[in-house]
CSV table of C-alpha atoms in Angstrom, one decimal:
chain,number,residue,atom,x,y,z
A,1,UNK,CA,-56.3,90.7,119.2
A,2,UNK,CA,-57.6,87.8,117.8
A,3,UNK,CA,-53.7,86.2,117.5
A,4,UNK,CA,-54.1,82.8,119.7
A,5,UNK,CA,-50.9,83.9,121.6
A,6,UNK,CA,-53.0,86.9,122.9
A,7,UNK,CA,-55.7,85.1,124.1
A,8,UNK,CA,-56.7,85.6,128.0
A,9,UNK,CA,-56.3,82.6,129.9
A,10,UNK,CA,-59.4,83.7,131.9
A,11,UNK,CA,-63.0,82.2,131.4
A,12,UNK,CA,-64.4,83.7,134.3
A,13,UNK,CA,-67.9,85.6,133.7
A,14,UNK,CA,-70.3,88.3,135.1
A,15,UNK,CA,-70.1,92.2,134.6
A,16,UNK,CA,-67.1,92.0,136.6
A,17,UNK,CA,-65.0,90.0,134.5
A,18,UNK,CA,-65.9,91.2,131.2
A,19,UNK,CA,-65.1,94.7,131.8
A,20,UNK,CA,-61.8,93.5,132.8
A,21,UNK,CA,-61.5,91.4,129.9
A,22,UNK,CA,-62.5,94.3,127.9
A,23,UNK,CA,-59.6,96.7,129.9
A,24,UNK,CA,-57.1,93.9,129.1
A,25,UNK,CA,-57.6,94.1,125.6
A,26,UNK,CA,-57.9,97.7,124.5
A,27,UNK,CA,-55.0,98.2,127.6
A,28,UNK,CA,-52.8,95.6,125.4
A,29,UNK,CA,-53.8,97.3,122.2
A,30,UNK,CA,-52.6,100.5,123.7
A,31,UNK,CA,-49.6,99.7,125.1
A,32,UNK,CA,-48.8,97.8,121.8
A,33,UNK,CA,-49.2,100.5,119.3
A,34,UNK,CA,-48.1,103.6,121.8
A,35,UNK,CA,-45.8,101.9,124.5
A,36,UNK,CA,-46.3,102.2,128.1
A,37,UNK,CA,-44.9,105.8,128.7
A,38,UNK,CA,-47.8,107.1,125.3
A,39,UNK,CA,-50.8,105.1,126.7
A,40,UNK,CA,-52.7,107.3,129.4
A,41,UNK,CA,-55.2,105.3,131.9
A,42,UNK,CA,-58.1,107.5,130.8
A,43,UNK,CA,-57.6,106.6,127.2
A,44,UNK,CA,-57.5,103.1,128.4
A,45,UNK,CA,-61.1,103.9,130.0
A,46,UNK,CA,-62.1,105.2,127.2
A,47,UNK,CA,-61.0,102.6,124.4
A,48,UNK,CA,-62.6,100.0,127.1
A,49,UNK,CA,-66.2,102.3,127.8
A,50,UNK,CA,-65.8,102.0,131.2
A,51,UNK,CA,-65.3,104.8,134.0
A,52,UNK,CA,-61.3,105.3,135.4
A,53,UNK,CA,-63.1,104.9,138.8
A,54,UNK,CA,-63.5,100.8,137.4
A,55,UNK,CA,-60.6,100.5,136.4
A,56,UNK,CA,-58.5,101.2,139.2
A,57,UNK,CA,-61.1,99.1,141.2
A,58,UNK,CA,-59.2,96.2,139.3
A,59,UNK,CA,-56.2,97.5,138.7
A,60,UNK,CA,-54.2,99.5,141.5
A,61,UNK,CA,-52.2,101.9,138.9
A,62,UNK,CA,-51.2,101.6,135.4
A,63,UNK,CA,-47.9,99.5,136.6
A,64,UNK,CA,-49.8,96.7,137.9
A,65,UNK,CA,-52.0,96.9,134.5
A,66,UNK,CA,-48.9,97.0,132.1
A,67,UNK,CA,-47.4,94.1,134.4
A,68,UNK,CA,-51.0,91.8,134.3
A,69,UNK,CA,-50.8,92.3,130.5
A,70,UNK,CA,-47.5,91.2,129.9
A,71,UNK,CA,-47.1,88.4,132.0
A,72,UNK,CA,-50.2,87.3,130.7
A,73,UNK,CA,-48.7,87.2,127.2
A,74,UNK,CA,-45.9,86.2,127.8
A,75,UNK,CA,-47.4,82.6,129.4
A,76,UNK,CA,-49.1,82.4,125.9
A,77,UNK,CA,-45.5,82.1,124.8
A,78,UNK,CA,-46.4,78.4,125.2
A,79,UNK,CA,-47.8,78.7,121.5
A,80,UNK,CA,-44.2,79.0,120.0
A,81,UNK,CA,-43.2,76.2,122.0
A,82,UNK,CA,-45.6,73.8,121.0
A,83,UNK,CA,-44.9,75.1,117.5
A,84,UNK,CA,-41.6,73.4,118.1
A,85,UNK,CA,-42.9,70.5,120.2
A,86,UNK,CA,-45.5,69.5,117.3
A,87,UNK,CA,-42.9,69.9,114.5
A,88,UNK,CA,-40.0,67.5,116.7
A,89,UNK,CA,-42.9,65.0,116.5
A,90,UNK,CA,-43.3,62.1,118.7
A,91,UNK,CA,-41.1,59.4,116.6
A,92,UNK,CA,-37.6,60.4,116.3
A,93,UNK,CA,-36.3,60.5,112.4
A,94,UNK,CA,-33.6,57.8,112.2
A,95,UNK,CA,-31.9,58.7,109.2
A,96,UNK,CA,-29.8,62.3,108.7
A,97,UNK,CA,-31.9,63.0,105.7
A,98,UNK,CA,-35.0,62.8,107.7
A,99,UNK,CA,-33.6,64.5,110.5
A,100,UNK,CA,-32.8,67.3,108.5
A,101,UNK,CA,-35.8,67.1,106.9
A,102,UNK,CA,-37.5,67.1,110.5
A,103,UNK,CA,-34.9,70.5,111.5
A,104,UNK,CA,-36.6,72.5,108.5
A,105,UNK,CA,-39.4,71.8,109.9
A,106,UNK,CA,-38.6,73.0,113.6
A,107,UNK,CA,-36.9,75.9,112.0
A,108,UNK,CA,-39.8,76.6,109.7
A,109,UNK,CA,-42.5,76.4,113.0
A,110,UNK,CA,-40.1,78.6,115.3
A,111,UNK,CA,-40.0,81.3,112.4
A,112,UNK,CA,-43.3,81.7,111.4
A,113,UNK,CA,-44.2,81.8,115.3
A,114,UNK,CA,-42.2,84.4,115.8
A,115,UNK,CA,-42.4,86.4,112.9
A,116,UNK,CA,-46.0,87.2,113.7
A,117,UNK,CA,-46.7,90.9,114.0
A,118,UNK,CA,-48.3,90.8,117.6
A,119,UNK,CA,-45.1,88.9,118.8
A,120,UNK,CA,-42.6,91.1,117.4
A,121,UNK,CA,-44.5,94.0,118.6
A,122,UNK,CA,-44.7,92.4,122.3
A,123,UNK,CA,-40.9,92.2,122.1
A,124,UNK,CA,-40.5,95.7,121.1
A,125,UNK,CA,-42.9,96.9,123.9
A,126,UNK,CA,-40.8,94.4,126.6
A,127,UNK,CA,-37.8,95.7,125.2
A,128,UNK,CA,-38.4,99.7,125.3
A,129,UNK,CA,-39.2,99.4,129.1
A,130,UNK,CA,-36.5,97.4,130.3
A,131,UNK,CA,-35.1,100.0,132.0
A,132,UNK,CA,-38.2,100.3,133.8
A,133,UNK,CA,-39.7,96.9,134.2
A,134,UNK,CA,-36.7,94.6,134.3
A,135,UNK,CA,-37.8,91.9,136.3
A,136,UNK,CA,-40.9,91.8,133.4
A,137,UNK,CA,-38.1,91.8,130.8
A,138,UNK,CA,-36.0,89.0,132.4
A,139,UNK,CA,-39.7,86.5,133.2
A,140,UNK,CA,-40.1,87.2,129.2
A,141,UNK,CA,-36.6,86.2,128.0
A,142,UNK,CA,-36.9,82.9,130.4
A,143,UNK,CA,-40.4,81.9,129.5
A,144,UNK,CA,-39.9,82.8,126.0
A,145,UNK,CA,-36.6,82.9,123.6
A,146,UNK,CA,-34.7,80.5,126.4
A,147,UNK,CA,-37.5,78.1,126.7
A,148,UNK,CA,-37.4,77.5,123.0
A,149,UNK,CA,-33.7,76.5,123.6
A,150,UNK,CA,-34.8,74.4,126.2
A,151,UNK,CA,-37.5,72.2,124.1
A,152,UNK,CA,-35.0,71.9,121.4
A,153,UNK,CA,-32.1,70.8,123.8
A,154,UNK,CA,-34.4,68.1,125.1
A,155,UNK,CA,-35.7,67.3,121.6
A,156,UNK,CA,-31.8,67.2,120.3
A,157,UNK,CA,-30.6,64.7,123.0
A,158,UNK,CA,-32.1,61.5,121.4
A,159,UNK,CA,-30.1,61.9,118.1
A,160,UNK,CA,-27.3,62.7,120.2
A,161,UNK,CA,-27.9,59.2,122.2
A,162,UNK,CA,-28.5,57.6,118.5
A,163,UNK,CA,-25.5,58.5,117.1
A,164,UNK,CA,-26.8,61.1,114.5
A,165,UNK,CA,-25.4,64.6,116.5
A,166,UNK,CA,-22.3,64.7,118.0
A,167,UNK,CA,-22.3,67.9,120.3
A,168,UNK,CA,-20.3,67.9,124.1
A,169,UNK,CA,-22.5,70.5,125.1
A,170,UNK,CA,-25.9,70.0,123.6
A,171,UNK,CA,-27.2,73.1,125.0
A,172,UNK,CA,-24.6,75.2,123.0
A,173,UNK,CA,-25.4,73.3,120.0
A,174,UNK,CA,-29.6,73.4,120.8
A,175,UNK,CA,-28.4,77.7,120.8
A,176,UNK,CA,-27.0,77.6,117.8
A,177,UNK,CA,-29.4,75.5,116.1
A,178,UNK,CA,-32.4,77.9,117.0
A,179,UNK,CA,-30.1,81.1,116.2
A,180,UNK,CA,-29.5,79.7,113.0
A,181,UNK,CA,-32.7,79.5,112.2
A,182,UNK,CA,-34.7,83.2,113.8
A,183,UNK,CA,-31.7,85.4,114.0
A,184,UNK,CA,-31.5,85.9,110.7
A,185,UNK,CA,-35.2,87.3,109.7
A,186,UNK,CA,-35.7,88.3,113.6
A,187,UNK,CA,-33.0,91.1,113.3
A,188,UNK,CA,-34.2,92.7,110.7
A,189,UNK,CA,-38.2,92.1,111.4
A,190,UNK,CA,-37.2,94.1,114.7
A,191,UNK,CA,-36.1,97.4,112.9
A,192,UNK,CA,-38.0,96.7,109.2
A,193,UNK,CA,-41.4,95.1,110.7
A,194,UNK,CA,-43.2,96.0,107.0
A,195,UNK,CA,-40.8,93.8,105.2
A,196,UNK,CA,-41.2,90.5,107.1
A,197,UNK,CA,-40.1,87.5,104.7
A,198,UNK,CA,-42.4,85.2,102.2
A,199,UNK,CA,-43.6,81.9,103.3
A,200,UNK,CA,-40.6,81.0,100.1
A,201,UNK,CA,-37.6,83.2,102.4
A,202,UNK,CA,-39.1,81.5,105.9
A,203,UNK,CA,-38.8,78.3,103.6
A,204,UNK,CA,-35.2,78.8,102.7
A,205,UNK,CA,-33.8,80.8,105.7
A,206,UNK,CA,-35.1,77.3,107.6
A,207,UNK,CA,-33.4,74.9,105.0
A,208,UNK,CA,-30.7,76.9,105.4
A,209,UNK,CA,-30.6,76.4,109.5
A,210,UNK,CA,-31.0,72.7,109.8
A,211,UNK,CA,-28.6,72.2,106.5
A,212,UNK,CA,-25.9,74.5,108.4
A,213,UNK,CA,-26.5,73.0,111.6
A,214,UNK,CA,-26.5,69.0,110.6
A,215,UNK,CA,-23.5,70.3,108.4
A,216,UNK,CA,-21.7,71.5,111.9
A,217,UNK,CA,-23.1,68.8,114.6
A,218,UNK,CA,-24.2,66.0,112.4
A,219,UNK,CA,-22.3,62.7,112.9
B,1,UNK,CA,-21.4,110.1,126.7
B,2,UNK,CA,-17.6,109.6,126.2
B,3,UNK,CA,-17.9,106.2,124.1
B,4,UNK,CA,-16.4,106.7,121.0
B,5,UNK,CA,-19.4,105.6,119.2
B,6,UNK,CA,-21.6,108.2,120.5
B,7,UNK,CA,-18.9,111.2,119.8
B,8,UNK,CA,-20.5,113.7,117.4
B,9,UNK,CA,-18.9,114.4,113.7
B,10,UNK,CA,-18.7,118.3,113.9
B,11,UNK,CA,-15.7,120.1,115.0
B,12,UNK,CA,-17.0,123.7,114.4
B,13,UNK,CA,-16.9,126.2,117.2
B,14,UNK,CA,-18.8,129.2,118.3
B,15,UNK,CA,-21.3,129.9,120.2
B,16,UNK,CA,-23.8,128.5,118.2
B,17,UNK,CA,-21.9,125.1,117.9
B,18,UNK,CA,-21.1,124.9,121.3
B,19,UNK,CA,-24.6,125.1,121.8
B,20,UNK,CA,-25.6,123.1,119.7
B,21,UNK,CA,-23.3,120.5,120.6
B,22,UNK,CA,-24.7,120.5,124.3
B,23,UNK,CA,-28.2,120.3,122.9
B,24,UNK,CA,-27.3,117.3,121.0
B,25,UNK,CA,-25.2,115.5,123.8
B,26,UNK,CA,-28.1,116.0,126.6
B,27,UNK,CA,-30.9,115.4,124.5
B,28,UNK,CA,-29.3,111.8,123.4
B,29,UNK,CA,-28.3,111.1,127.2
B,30,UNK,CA,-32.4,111.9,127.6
B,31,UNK,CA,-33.7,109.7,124.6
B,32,UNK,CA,-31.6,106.9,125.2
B,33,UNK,CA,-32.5,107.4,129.2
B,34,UNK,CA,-36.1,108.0,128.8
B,35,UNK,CA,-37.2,107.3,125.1
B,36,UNK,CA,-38.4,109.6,122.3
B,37,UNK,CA,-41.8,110.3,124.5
B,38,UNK,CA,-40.8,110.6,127.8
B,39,UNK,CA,-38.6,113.3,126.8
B,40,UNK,CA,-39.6,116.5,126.7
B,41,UNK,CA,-38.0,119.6,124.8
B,42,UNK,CA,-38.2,121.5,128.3
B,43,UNK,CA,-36.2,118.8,130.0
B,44,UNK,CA,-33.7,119.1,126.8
B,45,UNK,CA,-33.2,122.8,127.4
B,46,UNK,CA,-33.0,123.0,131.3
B,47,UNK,CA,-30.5,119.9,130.8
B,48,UNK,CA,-28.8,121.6,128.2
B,49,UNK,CA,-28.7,125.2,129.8
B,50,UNK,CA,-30.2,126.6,127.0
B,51,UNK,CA,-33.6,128.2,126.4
B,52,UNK,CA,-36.2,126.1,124.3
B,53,UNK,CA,-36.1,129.0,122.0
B,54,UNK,CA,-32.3,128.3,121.2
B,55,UNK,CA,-33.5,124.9,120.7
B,56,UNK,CA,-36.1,125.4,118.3
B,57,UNK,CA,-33.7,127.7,116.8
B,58,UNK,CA,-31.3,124.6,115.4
B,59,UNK,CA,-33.8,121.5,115.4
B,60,UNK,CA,-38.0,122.7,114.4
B,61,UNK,CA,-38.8,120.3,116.7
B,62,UNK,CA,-38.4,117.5,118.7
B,63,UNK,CA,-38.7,115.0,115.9
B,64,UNK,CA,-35.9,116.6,113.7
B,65,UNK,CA,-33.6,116.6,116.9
B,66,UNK,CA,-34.5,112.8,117.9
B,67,UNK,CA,-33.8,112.2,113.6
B,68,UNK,CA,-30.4,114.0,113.8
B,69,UNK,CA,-29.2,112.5,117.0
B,70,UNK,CA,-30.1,108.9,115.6
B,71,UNK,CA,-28.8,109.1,112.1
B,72,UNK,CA,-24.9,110.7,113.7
B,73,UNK,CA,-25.0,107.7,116.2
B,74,UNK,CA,-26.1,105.6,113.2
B,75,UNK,CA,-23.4,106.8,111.2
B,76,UNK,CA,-20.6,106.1,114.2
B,77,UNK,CA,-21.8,102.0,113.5
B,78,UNK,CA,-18.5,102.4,111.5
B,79,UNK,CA,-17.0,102.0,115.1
B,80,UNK,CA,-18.0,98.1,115.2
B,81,UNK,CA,-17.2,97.7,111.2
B,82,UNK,CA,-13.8,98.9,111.9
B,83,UNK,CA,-13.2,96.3,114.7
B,84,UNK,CA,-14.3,93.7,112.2
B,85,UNK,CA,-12.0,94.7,109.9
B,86,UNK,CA,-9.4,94.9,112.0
B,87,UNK,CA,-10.1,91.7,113.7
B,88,UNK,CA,-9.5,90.2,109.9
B,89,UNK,CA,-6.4,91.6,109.7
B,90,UNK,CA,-4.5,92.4,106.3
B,91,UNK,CA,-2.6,89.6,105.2
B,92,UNK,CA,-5.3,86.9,104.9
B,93,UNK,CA,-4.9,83.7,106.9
B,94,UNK,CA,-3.4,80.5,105.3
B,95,UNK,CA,-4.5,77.3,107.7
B,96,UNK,CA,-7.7,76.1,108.8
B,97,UNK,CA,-6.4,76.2,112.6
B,98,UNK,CA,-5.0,79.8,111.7
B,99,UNK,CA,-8.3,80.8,109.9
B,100,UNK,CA,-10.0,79.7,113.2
B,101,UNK,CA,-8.5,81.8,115.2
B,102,UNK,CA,-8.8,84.7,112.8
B,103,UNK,CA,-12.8,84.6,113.0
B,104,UNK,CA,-12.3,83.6,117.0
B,105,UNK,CA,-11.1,87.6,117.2
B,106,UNK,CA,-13.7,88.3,114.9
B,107,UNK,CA,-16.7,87.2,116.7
B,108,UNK,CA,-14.5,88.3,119.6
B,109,UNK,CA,-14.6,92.3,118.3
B,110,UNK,CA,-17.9,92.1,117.0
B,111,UNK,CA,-19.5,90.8,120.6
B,112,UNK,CA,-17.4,94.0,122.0
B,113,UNK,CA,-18.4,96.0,119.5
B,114,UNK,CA,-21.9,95.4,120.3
B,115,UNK,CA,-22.4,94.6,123.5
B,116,UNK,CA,-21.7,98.1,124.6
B,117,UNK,CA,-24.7,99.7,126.8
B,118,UNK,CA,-24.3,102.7,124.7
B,119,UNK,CA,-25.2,100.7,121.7
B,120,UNK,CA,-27.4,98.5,123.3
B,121,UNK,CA,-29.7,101.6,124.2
B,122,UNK,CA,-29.9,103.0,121.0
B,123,UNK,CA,-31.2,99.5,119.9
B,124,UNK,CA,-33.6,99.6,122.0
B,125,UNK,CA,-34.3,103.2,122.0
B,126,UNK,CA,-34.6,102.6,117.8
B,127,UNK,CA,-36.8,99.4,118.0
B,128,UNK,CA,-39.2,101.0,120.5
B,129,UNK,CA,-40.0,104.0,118.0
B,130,UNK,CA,-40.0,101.6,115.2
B,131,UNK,CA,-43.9,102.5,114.1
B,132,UNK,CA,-43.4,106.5,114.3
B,133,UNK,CA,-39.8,106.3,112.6
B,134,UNK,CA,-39.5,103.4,109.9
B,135,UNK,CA,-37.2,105.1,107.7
B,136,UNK,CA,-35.0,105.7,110.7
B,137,UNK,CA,-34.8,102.7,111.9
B,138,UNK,CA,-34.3,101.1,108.1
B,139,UNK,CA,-31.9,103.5,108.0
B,140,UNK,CA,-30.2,101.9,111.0
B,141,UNK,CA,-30.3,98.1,110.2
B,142,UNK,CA,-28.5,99.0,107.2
B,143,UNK,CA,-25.9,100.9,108.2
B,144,UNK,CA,-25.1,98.8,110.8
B,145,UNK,CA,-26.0,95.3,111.2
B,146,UNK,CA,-26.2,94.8,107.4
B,147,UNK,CA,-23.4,96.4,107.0
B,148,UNK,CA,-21.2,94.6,109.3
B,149,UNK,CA,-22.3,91.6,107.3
B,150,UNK,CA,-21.3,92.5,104.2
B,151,UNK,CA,-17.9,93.0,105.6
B,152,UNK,CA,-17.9,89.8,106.5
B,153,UNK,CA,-18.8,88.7,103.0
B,154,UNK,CA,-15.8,90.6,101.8
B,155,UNK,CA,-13.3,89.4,103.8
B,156,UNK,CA,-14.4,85.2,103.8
B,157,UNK,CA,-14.3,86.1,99.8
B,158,UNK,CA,-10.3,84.9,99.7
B,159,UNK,CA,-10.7,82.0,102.0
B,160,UNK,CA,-13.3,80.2,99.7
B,161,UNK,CA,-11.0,81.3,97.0
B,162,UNK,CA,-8.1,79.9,98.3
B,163,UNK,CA,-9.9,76.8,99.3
B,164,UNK,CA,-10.5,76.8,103.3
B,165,UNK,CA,-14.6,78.1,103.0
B,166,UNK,CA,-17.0,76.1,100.8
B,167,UNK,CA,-20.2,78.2,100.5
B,168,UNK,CA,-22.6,78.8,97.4
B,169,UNK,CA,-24.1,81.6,99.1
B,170,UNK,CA,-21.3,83.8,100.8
B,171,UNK,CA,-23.7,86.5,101.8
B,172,UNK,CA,-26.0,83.5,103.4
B,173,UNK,CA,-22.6,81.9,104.9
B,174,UNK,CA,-21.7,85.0,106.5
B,175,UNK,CA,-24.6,85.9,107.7
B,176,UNK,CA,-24.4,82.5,109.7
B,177,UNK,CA,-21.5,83.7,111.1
B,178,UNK,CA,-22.4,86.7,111.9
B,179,UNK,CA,-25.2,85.3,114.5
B,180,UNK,CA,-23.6,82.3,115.5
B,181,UNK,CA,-21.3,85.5,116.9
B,182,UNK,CA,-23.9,87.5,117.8
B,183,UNK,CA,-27.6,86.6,118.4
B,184,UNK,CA,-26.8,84.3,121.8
B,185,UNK,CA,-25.6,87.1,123.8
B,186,UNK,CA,-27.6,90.1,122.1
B,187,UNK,CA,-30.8,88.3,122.0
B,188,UNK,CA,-30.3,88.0,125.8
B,189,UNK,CA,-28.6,91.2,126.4
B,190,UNK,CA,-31.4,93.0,124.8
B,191,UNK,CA,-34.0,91.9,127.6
B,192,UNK,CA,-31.1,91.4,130.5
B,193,UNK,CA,-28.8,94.3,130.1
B,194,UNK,CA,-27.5,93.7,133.7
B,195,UNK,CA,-26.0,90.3,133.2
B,196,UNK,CA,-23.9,91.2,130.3
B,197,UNK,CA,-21.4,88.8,129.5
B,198,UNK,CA,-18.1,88.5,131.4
B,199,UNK,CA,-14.6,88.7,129.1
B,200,UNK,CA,-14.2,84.9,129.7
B,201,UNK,CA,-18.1,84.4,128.5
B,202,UNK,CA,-17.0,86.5,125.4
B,203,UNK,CA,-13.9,84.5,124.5
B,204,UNK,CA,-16.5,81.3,124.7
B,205,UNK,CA,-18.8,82.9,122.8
B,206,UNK,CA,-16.6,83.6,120.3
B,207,UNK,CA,-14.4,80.3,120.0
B,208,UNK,CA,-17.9,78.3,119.9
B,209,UNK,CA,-19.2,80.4,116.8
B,210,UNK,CA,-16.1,80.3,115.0
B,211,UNK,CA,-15.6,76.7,115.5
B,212,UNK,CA,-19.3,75.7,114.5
B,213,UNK,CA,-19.0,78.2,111.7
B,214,UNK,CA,-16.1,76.3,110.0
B,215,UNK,CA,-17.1,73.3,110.7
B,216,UNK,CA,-20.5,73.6,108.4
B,217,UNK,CA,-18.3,75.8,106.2
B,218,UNK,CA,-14.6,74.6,106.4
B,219,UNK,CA,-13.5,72.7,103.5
């Protein structure tokens, strides 16, 4: 787990703390590779070297574990949003050709957040238990896919004020803009994760986006 | 199970179909309830009235049943293809305004198509037991959503033909089309299956893709 998405928030020190660091991890590996329902709280004590008996000192049941870990992660969503953030940059382009120039871009840093094997296989683990955990499911979907929307709609509205994007609902368009641009490659990485595309496909599938999008909602 | 994507192909009779038949109709209610491991070829058989000997009698084990019962849902995708279809109609249209309303019902039937919970299910039910079945769920992605894409390639063929489309890349045209459509509500409905969205949410849906489509791709 050395992804910077997975990374605990948690500095905290003392014997205490690491072993629950170290049941956090190997728990996340776990649930990752063998979903909730094929990950057993004594194989989490053993993959972490520490006795049950700890573990539900810290944790009151493998619920609350599987809950910790994916809230956890998904607050590290915050990677994929600054992805977006950094990539909007902090001058707005004033031409089309550099807005569209500046949309690849976005496109490009939303995709190849994404697209990275931990994430997808968060979204596959969030997305087998929904049946089971949906409050978990619906906190992900909000602090994740629809806070990208968010960023971009607030990112969009400046061109819109400029005169480049012409879009009554900018919301709508901000959705279509970032659909454009993951759905694509997202689909099929969700059912064919050993065929994700080249940094050339993220590269065109991105073109592709912002030269589609400005094509629809430019001015 | 009465959705007519989930009815099974076979028509034979007998005991042994009958049978059969049951085993396959419980075990899928299971999977798609439960997933591939928290099912249980005991909790097939009492569901199915049938001893685990009958069912090891048509399936070896519970990885050729889970195979089967995926592959005949798989291969009911045609279900969603034939409301594309439909939705194109035969005679193709001959006006912008009337093309626009054409691919309004399109996105319209395609969001019906797969916004079913049925379907949604066996999304999730495939994406979860993406690591242990990869050919499976290959298998799925391209008898399904690849396939309702390059239907839609098909039918735009005679509208940039006669004019309407303008697109270099069909495939890469249609595929824009096909998750302007799609990915909005079935990125959400895959992590909020309780808030599906209402007919009038559809109809939305569907106008806003269609109208954003042509207006990258109209001529």
């Amino acid at each position: 787990m050395t992804d910077d998405v997975f990374a605990g928030a948690s500095e905290s020190t003392g014997r205490s703390a690491v072993k629950r660091r170290a049941i956090l991890a190997e728990a996340t590996a776990l649930f990752l590779r063998h979903g909730f329902r094929g990950t057993s709280m004594d194989e989490v004590a053993s993959a972490a070297g520490v006795s049950k008996q700890t573990i539900y000192k810290q944790f009151s049941d493998k619920h609350s574990l599987f809950r910790e870990i994916v809230e956890g992660v998904a607050r590290n969503a915050d990677t994929i949003v600054r992805r977006i953030t950094d990539a909007f940059g902090d001058e707005p382009a004033s031409t089309r050709e550099s807005l569209q120039a500046r949309l690849t871009d976005v496109a490009r840093g939303y995709l190849d957040g994404v697209l990275q094997p931990n994430v997808l296989s968060l979204r596959r683990l969030i997305i087998a238990e929904v049946e089971q955990f949906p409050d978990l499911a619906e906190s992900y979907f909000r602090q994740a896919p629809e806070r990208g929307i968010e960023i971009i709609t607030e990112r969009l509205a400046p061109y819109r004020d400029a005169g480049l994007l012409r879009a009554d609902d900018l919301r709508l368009a901000a959705t279509h803009f970032a659909y454009l641009a993951l759905a694509p490659a997202l689909d099929r990485a969700m059912f064919m994760p050993s065929t994700l595309p080249t940094a050339a496909e993220r590269a065109q599938l991105a073109a592709a986006a912002a030269r589609t999008f400005l094509a629809a909602y430019g001015a």
